[in-house]
Amino acid sequence: MRVLSGIQPTGRFHWGNYFGAIRQYIALQDNDQAFYFIADLHALTTIRDASALRGFTQDAALDLLALGLDPAKATLFRQSDVPEVTELMWLLTTLTPMSLLEKCHAYKDKLAKGRPADAGLFSYPVLMAADILLYDSDVVPVGVDQVQHIEVTRDIAVKFNLTFQREVFVLPEARVMTETAKVVGTDGEKMSKSYGNTIELFEDAKKLRKKIMSIKTDSTPVEAPKNPESCPVFTLYKLFASEAQQASLAERYRAGGMGYGEAKQALFEAADAFIGPARERREKLASAASYVEDVLHAGAQRARVKGQEVLNRAREACGLNKRGDGITGRQDR
Ligand code: ADP
Ligand code: TRP
């Protein structure tokens, strides 16, 4: 079974990205054939600064590797290193009804927020469909917000198969990651880059502490008993702490006599201990000159073998010549 997912390099990863997505990707690499990519072509719809995009892409790869994504088990690549994906996108675009894209939430939401409506943002789901269909993906782990895009992908695949009377594409299934459906941010709302309430995963200890101390809490006095379940500090603590640690902090909340500063300190210690080993691995990987590039390059080579096979199926089905060129080497990038 092939598992595939992509993550956009639009900033440094935060706790929401890790507990909502990355952790599940890493867990799935043990049982399935996993393809994970850094969706830099999608990020172009928001990041218009070349060095920022390069930096975030590099950081995303380093972060994923430091967190335990193992290139011996999973194929990790940069979306833009597989040119077949944009070609497939065109083939799919010619069959995609406008009405299908017009009803996509991601597009409608951004439009409602006053983002200028460019064609890239509008066709974003077609590129996503190409990402998925190009590799015969069976299962696509995503957050709830992306489920609609997987449905669009299925609609496009069915239409293509029907139109050309062949089973060109495998129909993918979304796997919604519900374990930690919504990680809250420093203001108690959903953690998201667009709300400015994130805590970055690889923040250094000093900044991490400062961010945690800035989490909004209510004004219950120190002496008063507190409800852990309605406190964002405790909600976040649960992500990092063992059951026993959770029970003991919950007890401190309920007993009264504990200020939020103490809970925040406990959260800081748990989060810092959690990320410590990954921070060290990240530093080592970052100092190994071409390691990340080598991993991404090898990943793209593997992805392209599969991608060229599927693209050829699609080209042939719709009346284009099959491509004879083999996998090209590093010099073409
Ligand atoms: P952001 O909202 O910060 O821009 P992205 O949309 O780039 O984050 O998120 C990438 C993935 O990380 C999403 O598919 C989603 O599964 C996960 N994710 C992001 N924020 C959260 C959150 N607060 N809680 C749970 N999962 C999240
Ligand atoms: N759109 C996804 C997101 O913002 C990222 C993505 C791009 C993706 N292509 C994909 C996810 C293909 C799964 C499969 O989170």
XYZ file of C-alpha atoms and ligand atoms in Angstrom:
375
model
C 0.000 0.000 0.000
C 1.330 3.445 -0.856
C 0.937 6.240 1.654
C 1.601 9.743 0.397
C 1.442 13.194 1.899
C 2.862 16.632 1.344
C 3.587 19.534 3.645
C 4.062 23.126 2.565
C 7.278 24.978 3.453
C 5.554 28.226 4.344
C 7.310 28.775 7.684
C 8.993 26.850 10.473
C 7.013 23.888 11.783
C 5.006 24.459 14.944
C 3.458 22.168 17.545
C 0.226 21.941 15.526
C 2.095 20.692 12.471
C 3.954 18.090 14.492
C 1.108 16.652 16.560
C -1.483 17.127 13.821
C 0.512 15.745 10.899
C 4.240 15.025 11.072
C 4.039 12.555 13.937
C 1.558 10.443 11.967
C 3.711 10.512 8.816
C 6.605 9.149 10.800
C 4.471 6.454 12.412
C 3.248 5.269 9.005
C 6.711 4.833 7.527
C 7.163 1.490 9.280
C 4.309 -0.427 7.689
C 3.670 1.056 4.313
C 5.481 2.301 1.285
C 5.600 5.934 2.214
C 6.180 8.940 -0.064
C 6.456 12.318 1.633
C 7.284 15.540 -0.111
C 7.861 19.177 0.649
C 5.237 21.019 -1.348
C 7.324 23.954 -2.569
C 5.219 24.430 -5.724
C 2.149 24.875 -3.558
C 4.054 27.260 -1.288
C 4.631 29.517 -4.303
C 0.996 30.565 -3.988
C 1.917 32.343 -0.741
C 5.700 32.859 -0.511
C 7.101 35.300 -3.027
C 10.622 35.575 -1.664
C 13.134 33.200 -3.230
C 15.540 32.964 -0.311
C 12.712 32.506 2.180
C 11.290 29.645 0.124
C 14.706 27.995 -0.183
C 15.302 28.381 3.534
C 11.908 26.996 4.592
C 12.295 24.047 2.212
C 15.705 23.185 3.620
C 14.422 23.630 7.179
C 11.414 21.422 6.491
C 13.633 18.594 5.244
C 16.041 18.947 8.179
C 13.194 19.085 10.691
C 11.509 15.975 9.284
C 14.760 14.007 9.317
C 15.651 15.143 12.824
C 12.184 14.157 14.039
C 12.659 10.604 12.854
C 11.652 10.429 9.214
C 13.964 7.707 8.000
C 15.052 7.925 4.357
C 15.787 4.193 4.415
C 12.091 3.553 5.030
C 10.279 6.495 3.457
C 10.938 8.389 0.252
C 11.383 12.080 1.036
C 11.562 14.541 -1.831
C 10.976 18.076 -2.964
C 7.819 18.402 -5.047
C 9.508 20.619 -7.638
C 12.245 18.029 -8.260
C 9.688 15.873 -10.043
C 8.733 17.861 -13.163
C 6.263 15.140 -14.164
C 3.853 16.515 -11.569
C 3.269 19.819 -13.356
C 2.798 18.018 -16.663
C 0.215 15.721 -15.141
C -1.453 18.752 -13.611
C -2.098 20.103 -17.112
C -3.630 16.847 -18.303
C -5.923 16.882 -15.270
C -6.729 20.588 -15.656
C -8.224 19.988 -19.089
C -10.826 17.713 -17.496
C -11.521 19.605 -14.279
C -14.873 21.406 -14.153
C -14.651 25.026 -12.973
C -17.557 24.311 -10.654
C -15.526 21.654 -8.817
C -12.803 24.168 -7.947
C -15.204 27.017 -7.232
C -16.640 25.142 -4.277
C -13.300 24.380 -2.581
C -13.188 25.828 0.959
C -9.485 26.633 0.968
C -9.926 28.881 -2.041
C -13.192 30.409 -0.866
C -11.756 31.143 2.593
C -8.705 32.892 1.237
C -10.854 34.884 -1.135
C -13.092 35.883 1.773
C -10.001 37.084 3.674
C -9.289 39.448 0.794
C -6.437 37.533 -0.827
C -6.127 38.415 -4.502
C -7.584 35.542 -6.504
C -4.858 34.308 -8.792
C -5.156 31.262 -11.005
C -2.540 29.417 -8.934
C -4.637 29.565 -5.815
C -7.706 28.536 -7.794
C -5.994 25.536 -9.424
C -4.192 24.515 -6.233
C -6.395 21.386 -5.824
C -5.527 20.203 -9.336
C -1.818 20.309 -8.498
C -2.651 18.429 -5.333
C -4.557 15.839 -7.385
C -1.491 15.463 -9.617
C 0.700 15.001 -6.499
C -1.476 12.146 -5.367
C -2.332 10.426 -8.649
C 1.211 10.553 -10.046
C 2.403 7.933 -7.579
C -0.590 5.556 -7.511
C -1.194 6.587 -3.900
C -3.697 4.507 -1.944
C -3.847 6.412 1.315
C -3.335 10.113 1.961
C -2.983 11.142 5.620
C -4.210 14.734 5.987
C -5.813 17.132 8.413
C -9.600 17.626 8.199
C -9.129 20.832 6.235
C -7.659 18.862 3.336
C -10.295 16.148 3.015
C -12.224 18.089 0.408
C -9.108 18.199 -1.763
C -8.857 14.414 -1.674
C -12.491 14.202 -2.772
C -11.707 16.536 -5.658
C -8.772 14.280 -6.515
C -11.060 11.260 -6.652
C -13.587 13.120 -8.811
C -10.885 14.115 -11.277
C -9.427 10.582 -11.355
C -12.835 9.008 -11.972
C -13.557 11.490 -14.744
C -10.208 10.810 -16.416
C -10.633 7.036 -16.200
C -14.182 7.250 -17.585
C -13.346 9.697 -20.342
C -10.483 7.614 -21.679
C -12.068 4.258 -20.826
C -9.074 2.970 -18.900
C -8.047 2.476 -15.310
C -5.243 5.010 -15.546
C -5.439 6.258 -11.973
C -5.740 4.567 -8.614
C -8.461 6.151 -6.441
C -6.930 7.435 -3.188
C -8.544 7.431 0.252
C -8.073 10.224 2.776
C -6.947 9.149 6.220
C -7.978 11.871 8.598
C -5.605 12.312 11.453
C -7.920 12.856 14.385
C -5.692 11.943 17.327
C -4.791 15.546 17.950
C -7.304 17.172 15.704
C -6.737 20.676 16.990
C -3.661 21.861 18.846
C -4.334 25.211 20.525
C -2.032 28.204 20.235
C -0.797 30.773 22.754
C -4.193 32.536 22.611
C -6.235 29.366 23.136
C -7.452 29.334 19.495
C -6.292 26.785 16.874
C -2.532 27.105 16.479
C -1.806 28.457 13.015
C 0.789 30.602 11.305
C -1.982 32.811 10.027
C -3.105 33.651 13.587
C 0.377 34.493 14.893
C -0.150 32.206 17.906
C 2.327 29.420 17.147
C 5.081 27.838 19.193
C 7.803 26.565 16.916
C 8.955 23.025 17.380
C 12.672 23.726 17.235
C 12.625 26.992 19.160
C 15.715 27.323 21.354
C 15.164 26.851 25.064
C 15.191 30.544 25.938
C 12.645 31.566 23.302
C 10.577 28.481 24.001
C 10.255 29.496 27.631
C 9.310 33.043 26.691
C 6.631 31.835 24.255
C 5.194 29.469 26.839
C 5.114 32.212 29.476
C 3.065 34.302 27.007
C 0.214 31.758 26.806
C -3.042 33.497 27.736
C -4.627 32.295 30.978
C -7.578 33.592 32.967
C -7.330 35.722 36.099
C -8.228 33.087 38.699
C -6.166 33.999 41.801
C -3.264 31.753 42.848
C -5.085 30.368 45.921
C -8.212 29.305 44.011
C -8.690 25.777 42.623
C -8.465 25.670 38.825
C -9.925 23.488 36.128
C -7.077 21.910 34.110
C -9.376 20.879 31.262
C -10.298 24.446 30.372
C -6.718 25.744 30.525
C -4.640 25.928 27.313
C -1.431 25.378 29.314
C -2.704 22.039 30.555
C -4.120 21.086 27.137
C -0.663 21.616 25.653
C 1.053 19.874 28.563
C -0.889 16.711 27.693
C 0.900 16.554 24.339
C 4.279 16.128 25.979
C 3.690 14.562 29.393
C 3.152 10.975 30.513
C -0.185 9.930 32.035
C 1.324 10.059 35.505
C 2.735 13.555 34.961
C -0.646 14.707 33.647
C -2.478 13.315 36.655
C -0.082 14.971 39.040
C -0.298 18.410 37.403
C -4.116 18.113 37.181
C -4.124 17.475 40.930
C -2.080 20.676 41.509
C -4.647 22.635 39.455
C -7.590 21.284 41.427
C -5.996 21.687 44.841
C -5.575 25.474 44.532
C -2.447 27.351 45.619
C -0.825 26.938 42.236
C -0.279 29.910 39.913
C -0.313 29.528 36.144
C 3.411 30.347 36.132
C 4.091 27.000 37.769
C 2.015 25.133 35.180
C 3.821 26.992 32.413
C 7.173 26.036 33.892
C 6.063 22.385 33.903
C 4.992 22.717 30.269
C 8.318 24.291 29.371
C 10.273 21.485 31.019
C 8.225 18.773 29.325
C 8.396 20.409 25.873
C 12.108 21.127 26.185
C 12.872 17.558 27.253
C 10.776 16.261 24.387
C 12.495 18.247 21.652
C 16.033 18.039 23.116
C 17.169 14.866 21.317
C 15.692 16.027 17.982
C 17.445 19.390 18.407
C 20.760 17.577 18.781
C 20.098 15.354 15.762
C 19.133 18.404 13.758
C 22.394 20.154 14.573
C 24.403 17.114 13.519
C 22.485 16.722 10.263
C 22.784 20.422 9.494
C 26.554 20.273 9.817
C 26.867 17.282 7.469
C 27.500 19.280 4.302
C 25.333 17.712 1.605
C 23.335 15.205 3.631
C 19.922 16.824 3.212
C 20.460 17.500 -0.490
C 21.571 13.897 -0.996
C 18.464 12.559 0.723
C 16.169 14.818 -1.312
C 17.963 13.956 -4.526
C 17.770 10.202 -3.964
C 14.110 10.596 -2.981
C 13.303 12.507 -6.163
C 15.018 9.849 -8.271
C 12.845 7.161 -6.720
C 9.706 9.252 -7.011
C 10.431 9.992 -10.663
C 10.655 6.306 -11.573
C 7.087 5.845 -10.372
C 5.959 9.241 -11.675
C 7.207 8.609 -15.206
C 5.437 5.273 -15.315
C 2.096 6.779 -14.303
C 2.508 9.903 -16.442
C 3.152 7.675 -19.450
C -0.055 5.787 -18.739
C -1.933 9.083 -18.691
C -0.197 10.467 -21.804
C -0.950 7.357 -23.772
C -4.572 7.224 -22.623
C -5.313 10.730 -23.845
C -3.486 10.465 -27.162
C -0.029 11.875 -26.472
C 3.215 10.063 -27.206
C 4.734 8.029 -24.447
C 7.941 9.546 -23.161
C 11.079 7.512 -23.775
C 13.537 9.497 -21.688
C 14.869 7.711 -18.667
C 15.605 9.173 -15.312
C 17.909 12.123 -15.674
C 20.805 12.676 -13.348
C 21.793 15.361 -10.931
C 23.127 17.679 -13.676
C 19.595 18.493 -14.825
C 18.642 20.202 -11.577
P -0.768 26.657 9.316
O -2.240 26.665 9.698
O 0.077 27.059 10.473
O -0.474 27.445 8.061
P -0.536 24.334 7.652
O -1.869 24.605 7.045
O 0.684 24.543 6.835
O -0.410 25.158 9.024
O -0.556 22.863 8.267
C 0.059 21.741 7.739
C -0.579 20.540 8.417
O -0.364 20.601 9.838
C -2.103 20.514 8.231
O -2.469 19.621 7.218
C -2.652 20.037 9.539
O -2.863 18.636 9.481
C -1.548 20.251 10.536
N -1.905 21.322 11.478
C -1.654 22.645 11.363
N -2.069 23.330 12.434
C -2.625 22.424 13.271
C -3.251 22.495 14.569
N -3.364 23.647 15.230
N -3.704 21.350 15.117
C -3.579 20.171 14.487
N -3.004 20.033 13.264
C -2.528 21.128 12.658
N -2.326 21.197 0.555
C -1.684 20.473 1.620
C -1.668 21.328 2.890
O -1.722 22.543 2.802
C -0.278 20.090 1.236
C -0.272 19.145 0.063
C 0.083 19.442 -1.217
C -0.665 17.786 0.098
N -0.034 18.340 -2.010
C -0.507 17.301 -1.241
C -1.147 16.934 1.095
C -0.827 15.992 -1.581
C -1.454 15.619 0.757
C -1.303 15.157 -0.579
O -1.586 20.802 3.988
